[in-house]
PDB file of C-alpha atoms in Angstrom:
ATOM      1  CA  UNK A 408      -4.128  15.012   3.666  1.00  0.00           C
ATOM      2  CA  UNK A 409      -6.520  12.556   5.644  1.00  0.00           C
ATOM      3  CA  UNK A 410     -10.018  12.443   6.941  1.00  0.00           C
ATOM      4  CA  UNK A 411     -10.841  14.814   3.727  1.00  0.00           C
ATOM      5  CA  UNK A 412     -12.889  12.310   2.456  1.00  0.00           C
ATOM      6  CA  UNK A 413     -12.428  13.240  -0.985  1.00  0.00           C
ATOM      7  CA  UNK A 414     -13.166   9.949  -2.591  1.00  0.00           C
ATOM      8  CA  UNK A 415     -10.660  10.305  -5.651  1.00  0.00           C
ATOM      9  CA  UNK A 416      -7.670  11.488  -6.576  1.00  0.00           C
ATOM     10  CA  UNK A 417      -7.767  13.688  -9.153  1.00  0.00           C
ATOM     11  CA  UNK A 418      -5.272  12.115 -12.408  1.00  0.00           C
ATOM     12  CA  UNK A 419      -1.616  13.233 -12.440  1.00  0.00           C
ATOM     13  CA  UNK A 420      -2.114  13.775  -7.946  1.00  0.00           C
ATOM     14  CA  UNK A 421       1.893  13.161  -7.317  1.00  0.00           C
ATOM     15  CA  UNK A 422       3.445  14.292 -10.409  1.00  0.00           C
ATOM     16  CA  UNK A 423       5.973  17.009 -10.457  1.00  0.00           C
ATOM     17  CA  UNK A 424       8.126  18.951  -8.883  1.00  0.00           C
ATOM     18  CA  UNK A 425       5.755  19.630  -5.540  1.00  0.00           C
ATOM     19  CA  UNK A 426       5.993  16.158  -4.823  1.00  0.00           C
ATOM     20  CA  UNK A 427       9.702  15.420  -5.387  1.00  0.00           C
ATOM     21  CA  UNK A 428      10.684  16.157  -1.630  1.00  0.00           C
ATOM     22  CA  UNK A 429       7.741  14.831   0.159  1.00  0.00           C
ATOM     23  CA  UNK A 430       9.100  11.723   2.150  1.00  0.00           C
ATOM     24  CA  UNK A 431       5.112  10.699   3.935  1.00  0.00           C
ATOM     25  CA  UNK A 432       2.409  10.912   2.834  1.00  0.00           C
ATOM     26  CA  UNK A 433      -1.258   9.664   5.034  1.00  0.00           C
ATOM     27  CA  UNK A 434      -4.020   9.593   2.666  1.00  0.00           C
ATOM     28  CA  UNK A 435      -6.262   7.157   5.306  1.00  0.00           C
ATOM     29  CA  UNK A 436      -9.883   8.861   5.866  1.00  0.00           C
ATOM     30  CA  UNK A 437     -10.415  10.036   2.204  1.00  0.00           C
ATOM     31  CA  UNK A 438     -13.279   7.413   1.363  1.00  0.00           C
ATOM     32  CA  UNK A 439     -10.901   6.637  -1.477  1.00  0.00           C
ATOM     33  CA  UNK A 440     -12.360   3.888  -4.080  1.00  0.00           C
ATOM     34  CA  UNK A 441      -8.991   4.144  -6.175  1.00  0.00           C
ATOM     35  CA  UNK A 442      -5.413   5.707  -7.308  1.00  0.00           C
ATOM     36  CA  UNK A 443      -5.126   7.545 -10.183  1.00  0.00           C
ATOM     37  CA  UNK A 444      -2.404   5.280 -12.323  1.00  0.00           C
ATOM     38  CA  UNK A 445       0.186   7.572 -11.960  1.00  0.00           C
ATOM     39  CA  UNK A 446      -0.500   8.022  -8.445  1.00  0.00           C
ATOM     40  CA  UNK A 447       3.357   7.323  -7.967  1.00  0.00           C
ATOM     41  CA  UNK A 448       4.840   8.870 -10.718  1.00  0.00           C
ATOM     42  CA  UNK A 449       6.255  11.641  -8.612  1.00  0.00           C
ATOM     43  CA  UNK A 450       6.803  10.456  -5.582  1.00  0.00           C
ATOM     44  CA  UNK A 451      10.004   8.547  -5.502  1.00  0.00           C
ATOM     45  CA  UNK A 452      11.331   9.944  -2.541  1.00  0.00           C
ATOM     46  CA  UNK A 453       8.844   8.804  -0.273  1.00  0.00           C
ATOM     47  CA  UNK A 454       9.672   6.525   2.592  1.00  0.00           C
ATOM     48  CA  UNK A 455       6.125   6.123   4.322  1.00  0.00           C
ATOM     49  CA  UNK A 456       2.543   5.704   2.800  1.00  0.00           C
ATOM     50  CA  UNK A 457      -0.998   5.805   4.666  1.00  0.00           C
ATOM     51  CA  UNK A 458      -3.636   4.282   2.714  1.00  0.00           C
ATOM     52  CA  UNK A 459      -5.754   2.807   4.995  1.00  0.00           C
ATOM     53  CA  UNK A 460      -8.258   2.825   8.018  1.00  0.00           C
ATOM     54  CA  UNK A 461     -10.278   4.376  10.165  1.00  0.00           C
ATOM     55  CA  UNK A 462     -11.698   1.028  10.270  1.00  0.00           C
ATOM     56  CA  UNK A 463     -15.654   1.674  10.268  1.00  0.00           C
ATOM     57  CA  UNK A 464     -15.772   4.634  10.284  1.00  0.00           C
ATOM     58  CA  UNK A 465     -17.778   6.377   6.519  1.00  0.00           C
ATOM     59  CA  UNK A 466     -14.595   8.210   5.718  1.00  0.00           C
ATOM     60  CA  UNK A 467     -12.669   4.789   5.231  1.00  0.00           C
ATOM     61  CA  UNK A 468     -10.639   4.172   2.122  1.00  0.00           C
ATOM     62  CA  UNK A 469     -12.082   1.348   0.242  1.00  0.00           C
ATOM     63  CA  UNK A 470      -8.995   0.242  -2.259  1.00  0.00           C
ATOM     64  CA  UNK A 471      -9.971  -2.577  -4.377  1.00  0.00           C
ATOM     65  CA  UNK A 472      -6.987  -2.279  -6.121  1.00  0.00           C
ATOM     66  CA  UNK A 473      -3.021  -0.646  -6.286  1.00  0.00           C
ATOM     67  CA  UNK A 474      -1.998   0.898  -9.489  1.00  0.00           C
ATOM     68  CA  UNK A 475       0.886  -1.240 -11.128  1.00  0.00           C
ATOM     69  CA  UNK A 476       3.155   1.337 -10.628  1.00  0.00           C
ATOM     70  CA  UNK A 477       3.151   1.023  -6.763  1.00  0.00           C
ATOM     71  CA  UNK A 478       6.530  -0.857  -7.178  1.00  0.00           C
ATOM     72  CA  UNK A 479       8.677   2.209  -8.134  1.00  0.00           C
ATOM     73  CA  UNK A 480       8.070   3.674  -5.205  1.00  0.00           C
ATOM     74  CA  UNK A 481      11.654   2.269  -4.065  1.00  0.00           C
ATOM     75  CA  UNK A 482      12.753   4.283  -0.843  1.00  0.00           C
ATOM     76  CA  UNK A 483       9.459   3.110   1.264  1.00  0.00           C
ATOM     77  CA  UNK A 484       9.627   1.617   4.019  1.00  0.00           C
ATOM     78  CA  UNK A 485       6.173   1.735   5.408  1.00  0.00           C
ATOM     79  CA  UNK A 486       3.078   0.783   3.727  1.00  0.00           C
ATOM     80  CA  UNK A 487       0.198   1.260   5.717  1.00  0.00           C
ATOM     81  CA  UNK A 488      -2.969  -0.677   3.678  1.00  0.00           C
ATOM     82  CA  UNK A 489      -4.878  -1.830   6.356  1.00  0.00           C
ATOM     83  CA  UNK A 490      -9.107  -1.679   6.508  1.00  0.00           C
ATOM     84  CA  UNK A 491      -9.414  -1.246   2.194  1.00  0.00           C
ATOM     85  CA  UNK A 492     -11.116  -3.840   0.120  1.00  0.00           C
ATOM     86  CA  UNK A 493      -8.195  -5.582  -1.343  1.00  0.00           C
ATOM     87  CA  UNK A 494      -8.052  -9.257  -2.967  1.00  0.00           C
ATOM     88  CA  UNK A 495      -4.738  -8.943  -4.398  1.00  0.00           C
ATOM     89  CA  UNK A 496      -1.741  -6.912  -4.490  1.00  0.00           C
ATOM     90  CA  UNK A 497       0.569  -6.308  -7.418  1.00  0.00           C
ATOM     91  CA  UNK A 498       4.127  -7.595  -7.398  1.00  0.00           C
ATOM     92  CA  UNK A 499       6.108  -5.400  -4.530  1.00  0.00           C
ATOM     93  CA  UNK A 500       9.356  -7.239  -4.823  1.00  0.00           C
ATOM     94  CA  UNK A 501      11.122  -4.335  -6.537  1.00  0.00           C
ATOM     95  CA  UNK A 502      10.297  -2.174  -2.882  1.00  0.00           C
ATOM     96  CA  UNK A 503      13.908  -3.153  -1.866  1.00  0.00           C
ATOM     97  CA  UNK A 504      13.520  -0.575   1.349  1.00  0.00           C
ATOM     98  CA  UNK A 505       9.952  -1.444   2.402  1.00  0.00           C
ATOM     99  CA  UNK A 506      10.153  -3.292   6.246  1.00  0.00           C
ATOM    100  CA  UNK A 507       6.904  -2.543   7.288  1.00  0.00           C
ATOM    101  CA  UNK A 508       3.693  -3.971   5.280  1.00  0.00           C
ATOM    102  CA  UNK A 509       0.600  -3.560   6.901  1.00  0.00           C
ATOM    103  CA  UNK A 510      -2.803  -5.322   5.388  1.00  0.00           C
ATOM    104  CA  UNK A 511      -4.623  -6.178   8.217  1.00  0.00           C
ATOM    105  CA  UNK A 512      -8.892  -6.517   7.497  1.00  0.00           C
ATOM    106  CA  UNK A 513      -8.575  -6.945   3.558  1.00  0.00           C
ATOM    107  CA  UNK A 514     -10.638  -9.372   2.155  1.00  0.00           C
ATOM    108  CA  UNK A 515      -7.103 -10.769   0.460  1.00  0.00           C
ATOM    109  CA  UNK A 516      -7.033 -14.196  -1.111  1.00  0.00           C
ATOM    110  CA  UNK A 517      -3.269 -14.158  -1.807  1.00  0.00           C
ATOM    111  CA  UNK A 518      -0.094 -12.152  -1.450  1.00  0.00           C
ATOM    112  CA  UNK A 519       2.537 -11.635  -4.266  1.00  0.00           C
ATOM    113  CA  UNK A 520       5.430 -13.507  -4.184  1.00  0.00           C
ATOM    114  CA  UNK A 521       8.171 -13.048  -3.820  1.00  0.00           C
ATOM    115  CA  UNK A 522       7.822 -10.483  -1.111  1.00  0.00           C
ATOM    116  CA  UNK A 523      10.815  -7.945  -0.455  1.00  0.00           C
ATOM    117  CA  UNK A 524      13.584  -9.699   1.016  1.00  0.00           C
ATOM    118  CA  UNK A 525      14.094  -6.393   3.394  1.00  0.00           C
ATOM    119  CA  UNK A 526      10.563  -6.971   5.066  1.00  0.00           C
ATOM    120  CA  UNK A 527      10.389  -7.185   8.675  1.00  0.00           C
ATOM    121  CA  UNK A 528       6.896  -6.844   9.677  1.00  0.00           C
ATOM    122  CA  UNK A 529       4.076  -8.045   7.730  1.00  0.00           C
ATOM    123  CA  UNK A 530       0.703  -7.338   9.436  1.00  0.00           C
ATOM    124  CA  UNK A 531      -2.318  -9.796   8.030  1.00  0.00           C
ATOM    125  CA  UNK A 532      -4.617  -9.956  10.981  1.00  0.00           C
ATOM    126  CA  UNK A 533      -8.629 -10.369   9.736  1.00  0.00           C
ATOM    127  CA  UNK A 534      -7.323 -11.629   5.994  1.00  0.00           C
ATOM    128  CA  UNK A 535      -8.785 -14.905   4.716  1.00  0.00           C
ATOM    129  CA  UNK A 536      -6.052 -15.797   2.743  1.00  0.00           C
ATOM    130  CA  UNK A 537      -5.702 -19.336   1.145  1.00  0.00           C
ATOM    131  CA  UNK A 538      -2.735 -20.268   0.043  1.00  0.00           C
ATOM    132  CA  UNK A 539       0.511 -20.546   2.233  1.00  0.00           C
ATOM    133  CA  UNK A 540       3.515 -17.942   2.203  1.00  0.00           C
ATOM    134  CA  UNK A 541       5.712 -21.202   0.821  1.00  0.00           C
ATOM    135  CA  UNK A 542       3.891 -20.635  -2.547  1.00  0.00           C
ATOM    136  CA  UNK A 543       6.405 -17.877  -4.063  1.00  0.00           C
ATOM    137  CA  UNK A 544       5.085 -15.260  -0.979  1.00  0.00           C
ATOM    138  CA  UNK A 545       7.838 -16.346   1.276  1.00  0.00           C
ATOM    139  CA  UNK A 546       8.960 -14.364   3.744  1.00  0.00           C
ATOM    140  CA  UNK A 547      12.777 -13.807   4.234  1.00  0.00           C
ATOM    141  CA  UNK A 548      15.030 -16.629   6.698  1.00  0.00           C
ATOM    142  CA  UNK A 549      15.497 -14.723   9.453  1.00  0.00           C
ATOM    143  CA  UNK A 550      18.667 -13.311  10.463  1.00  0.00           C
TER     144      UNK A 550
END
């Protein structure tokens, strides 16, 4: 489902039985401006989520914001974000499974702490973040 650019998801997108299987999802290219708040509600099985880019291009998303309930979402593992308008991120420390976070060219001025101890990869290339990853962001010792 990207490059549609349908610029919203319509309320209840996810929910039910349709979704219960689906294990990726790539919603990048839908000029999207925001998620529905049950935009996860059905999806629990899914293990890798495109939200973001083509960079420049009119058919970028343009997230301000995650809904809350981003968190359940407990089986992903990748969590593509990357070319949005995000500040802030709600808490992902519950995404026990997520090793790949990508947030690259989001206007971010902090990340969440703690982040999921089973992160690997954490992509922040063009974010202006203040702060330091010491302050409750930290990333897992290495090992």
């Amino acid at each position: 489902m990207n490059d549609l650019s349908v610029g919203q998801l319509p309320a209840g997108f996810g929910a039910g039985s349709a979704f219960a299987r689906v294990t990726e999802l790539d919603m990048s290219g839908n000029a999207l401006v925001a998620l529905p708040d049950d935009f996860c509600a059905g999806l629990a099985g899914l293990r890798v989520l495109f939200l973001g880019g083509p960079a420049g291009e009119p058919s970028c998303n343009k997230l301000a914001s995650l809904p809350s309930g981003i968190e359940a979402l407990a089986a992903l593992e990748h969590l593509s974000l990357h070319d949005n308008a995000l500040t802030q991120l709600p808490p992902l420390h519950r995404m026990r499974r997520l090793e790949t976070l990508r947030l690259d060219r989001n206007p971010l001025e902090s990340l969440p702490g703690p982040l999921p101890q089973s992160l690997k990869t954490l992509h922040l290339e063009g974010c202006p973040l203040g702060g330091s990853l010491d302050d409750g962001g930290a990333l897992p010792p290495a090992g």
